[in-house]
JSON list of C-alpha atoms in Angstrom, two decimals:
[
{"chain": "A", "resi": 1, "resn": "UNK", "atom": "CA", "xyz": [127.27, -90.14, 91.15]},
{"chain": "A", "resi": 2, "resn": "UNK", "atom": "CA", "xyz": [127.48, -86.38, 92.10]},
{"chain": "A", "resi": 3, "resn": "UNK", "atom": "CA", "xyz": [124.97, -84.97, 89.56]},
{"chain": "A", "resi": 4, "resn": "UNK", "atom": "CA", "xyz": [122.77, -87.66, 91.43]},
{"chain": "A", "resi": 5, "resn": "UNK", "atom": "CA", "xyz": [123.49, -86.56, 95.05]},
{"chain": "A", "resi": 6, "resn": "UNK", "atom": "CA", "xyz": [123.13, -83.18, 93.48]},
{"chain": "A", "resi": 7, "resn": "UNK", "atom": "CA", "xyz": [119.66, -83.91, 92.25]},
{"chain": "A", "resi": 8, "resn": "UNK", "atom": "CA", "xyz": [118.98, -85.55, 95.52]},
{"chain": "A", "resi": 9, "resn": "UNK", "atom": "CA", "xyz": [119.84, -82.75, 97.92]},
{"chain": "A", "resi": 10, "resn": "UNK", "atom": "CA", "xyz": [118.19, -80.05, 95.34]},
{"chain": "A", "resi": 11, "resn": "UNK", "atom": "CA", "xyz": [114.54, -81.81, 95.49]},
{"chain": "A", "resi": 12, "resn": "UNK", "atom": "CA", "xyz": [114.68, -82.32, 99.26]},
{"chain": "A", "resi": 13, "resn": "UNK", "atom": "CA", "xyz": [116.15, -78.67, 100.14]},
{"chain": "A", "resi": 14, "resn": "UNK", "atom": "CA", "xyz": [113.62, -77.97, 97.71]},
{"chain": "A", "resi": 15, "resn": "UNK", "atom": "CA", "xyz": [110.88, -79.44, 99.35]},
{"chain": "A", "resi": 16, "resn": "UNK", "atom": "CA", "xyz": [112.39, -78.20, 103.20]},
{"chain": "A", "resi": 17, "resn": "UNK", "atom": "CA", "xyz": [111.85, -74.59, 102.11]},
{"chain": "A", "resi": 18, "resn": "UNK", "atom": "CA", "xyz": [109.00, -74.24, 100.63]},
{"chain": "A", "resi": 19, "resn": "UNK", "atom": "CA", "xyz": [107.05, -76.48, 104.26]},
{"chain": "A", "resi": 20, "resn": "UNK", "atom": "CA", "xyz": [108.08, -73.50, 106.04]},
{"chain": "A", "resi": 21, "resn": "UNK", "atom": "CA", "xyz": [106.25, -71.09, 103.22]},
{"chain": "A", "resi": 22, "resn": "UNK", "atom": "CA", "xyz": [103.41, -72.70, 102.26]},
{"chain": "A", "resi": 23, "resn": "UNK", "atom": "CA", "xyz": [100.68, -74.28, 103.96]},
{"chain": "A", "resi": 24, "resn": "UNK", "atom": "CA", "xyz": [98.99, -76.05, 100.56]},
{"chain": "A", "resi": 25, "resn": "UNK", "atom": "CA", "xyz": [100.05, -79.46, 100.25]},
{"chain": "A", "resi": 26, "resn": "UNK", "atom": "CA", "xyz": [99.79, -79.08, 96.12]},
{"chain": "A", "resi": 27, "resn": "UNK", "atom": "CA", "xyz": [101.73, -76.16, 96.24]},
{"chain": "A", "resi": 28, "resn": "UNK", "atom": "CA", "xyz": [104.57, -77.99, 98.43]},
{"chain": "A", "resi": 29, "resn": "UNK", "atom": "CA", "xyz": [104.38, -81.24, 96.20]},
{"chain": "A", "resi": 30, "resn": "UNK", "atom": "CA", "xyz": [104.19, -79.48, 92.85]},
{"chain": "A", "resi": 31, "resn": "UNK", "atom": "CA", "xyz": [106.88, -77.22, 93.89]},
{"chain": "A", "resi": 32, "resn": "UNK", "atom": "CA", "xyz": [109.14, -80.35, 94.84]},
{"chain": "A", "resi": 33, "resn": "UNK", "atom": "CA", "xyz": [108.22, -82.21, 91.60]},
{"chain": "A", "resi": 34, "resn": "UNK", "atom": "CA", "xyz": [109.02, -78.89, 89.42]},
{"chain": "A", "resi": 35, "resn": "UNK", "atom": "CA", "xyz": [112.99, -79.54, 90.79]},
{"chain": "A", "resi": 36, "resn": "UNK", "atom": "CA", "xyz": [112.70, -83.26, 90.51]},
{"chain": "A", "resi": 37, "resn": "UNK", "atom": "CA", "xyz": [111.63, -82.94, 86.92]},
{"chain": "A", "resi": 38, "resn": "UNK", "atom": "CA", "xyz": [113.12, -79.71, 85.59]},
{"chain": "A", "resi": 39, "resn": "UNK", "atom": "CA", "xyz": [116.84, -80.01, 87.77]},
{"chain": "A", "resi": 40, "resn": "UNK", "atom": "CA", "xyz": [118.68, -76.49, 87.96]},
{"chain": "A", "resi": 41, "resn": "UNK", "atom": "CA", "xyz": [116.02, -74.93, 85.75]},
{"chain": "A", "resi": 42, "resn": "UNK", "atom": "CA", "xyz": [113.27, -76.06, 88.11]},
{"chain": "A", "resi": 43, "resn": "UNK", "atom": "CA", "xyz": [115.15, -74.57, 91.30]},
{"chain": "A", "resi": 44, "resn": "UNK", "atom": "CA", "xyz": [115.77, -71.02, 89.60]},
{"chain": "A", "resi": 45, "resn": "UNK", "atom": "CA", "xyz": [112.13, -70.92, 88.60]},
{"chain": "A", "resi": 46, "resn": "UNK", "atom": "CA", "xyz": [111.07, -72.22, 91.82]},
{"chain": "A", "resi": 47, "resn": "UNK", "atom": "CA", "xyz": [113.22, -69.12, 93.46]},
{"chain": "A", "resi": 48, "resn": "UNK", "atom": "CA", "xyz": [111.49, -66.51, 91.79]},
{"chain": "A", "resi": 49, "resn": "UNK", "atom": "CA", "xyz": [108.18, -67.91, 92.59]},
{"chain": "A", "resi": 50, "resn": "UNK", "atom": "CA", "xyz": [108.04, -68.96, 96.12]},
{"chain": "A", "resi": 51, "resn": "UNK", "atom": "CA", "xyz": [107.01, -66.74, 98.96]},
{"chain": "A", "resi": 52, "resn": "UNK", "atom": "CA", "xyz": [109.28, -63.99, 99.94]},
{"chain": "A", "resi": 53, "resn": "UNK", "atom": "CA", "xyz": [108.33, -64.91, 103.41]},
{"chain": "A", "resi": 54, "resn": "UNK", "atom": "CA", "xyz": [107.72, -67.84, 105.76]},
{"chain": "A", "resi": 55, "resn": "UNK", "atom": "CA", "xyz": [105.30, -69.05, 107.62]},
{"chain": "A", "resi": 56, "resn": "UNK", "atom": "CA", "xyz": [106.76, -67.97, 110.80]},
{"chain": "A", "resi": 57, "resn": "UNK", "atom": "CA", "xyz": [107.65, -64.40, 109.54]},
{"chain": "A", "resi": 58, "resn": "UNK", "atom": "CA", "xyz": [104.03, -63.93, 108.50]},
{"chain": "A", "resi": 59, "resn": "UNK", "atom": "CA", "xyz": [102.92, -65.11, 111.47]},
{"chain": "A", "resi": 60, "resn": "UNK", "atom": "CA", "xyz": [105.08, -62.21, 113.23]},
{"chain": "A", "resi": 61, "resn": "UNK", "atom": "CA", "xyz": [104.14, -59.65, 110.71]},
{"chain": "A", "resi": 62, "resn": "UNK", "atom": "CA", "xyz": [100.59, -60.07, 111.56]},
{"chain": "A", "resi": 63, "resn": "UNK", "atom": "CA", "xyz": [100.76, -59.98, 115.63]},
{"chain": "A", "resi": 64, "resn": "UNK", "atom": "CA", "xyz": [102.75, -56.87, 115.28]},
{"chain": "A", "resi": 65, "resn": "UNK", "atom": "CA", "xyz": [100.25, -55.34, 112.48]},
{"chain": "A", "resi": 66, "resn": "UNK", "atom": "CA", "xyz": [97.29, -55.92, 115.67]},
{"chain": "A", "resi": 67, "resn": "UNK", "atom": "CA", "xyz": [99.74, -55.04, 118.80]}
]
């Protein structure tokens, strides 16, 4: 039951983050089946490759690279 719930909450935390840092549906499915598949393995590797930043922060980055 709670390695279940833990699987559970890991794919869709998994799959929260990484809408707000990627606009590519296959990158946001592919990174949400690499947890569903791999478990704790998938989210480490998953944490060293996603996106340092997010959507949002980009966005900022850029209107204060042309202000």
């Amino acid at each position: 039951m709670f390695s279940s719930s833990l699987w559970i909450s890991l794919v869709i935390s998994t799959y929260r983050d990484v809408r707000t840092r990627a606009r590519d549906p296959l990158v946001q499915t592919l990174a949400t089946l690499l947890v569903a598949v791999l478990n704790l393995p998938g989210v480490l590797v998953y944490l060293i490759l996603r996106p340092p930043r997010t959507l949002e922060e980009e966005y900022q980055r850029t209107l204060e690279e042309e202000a």
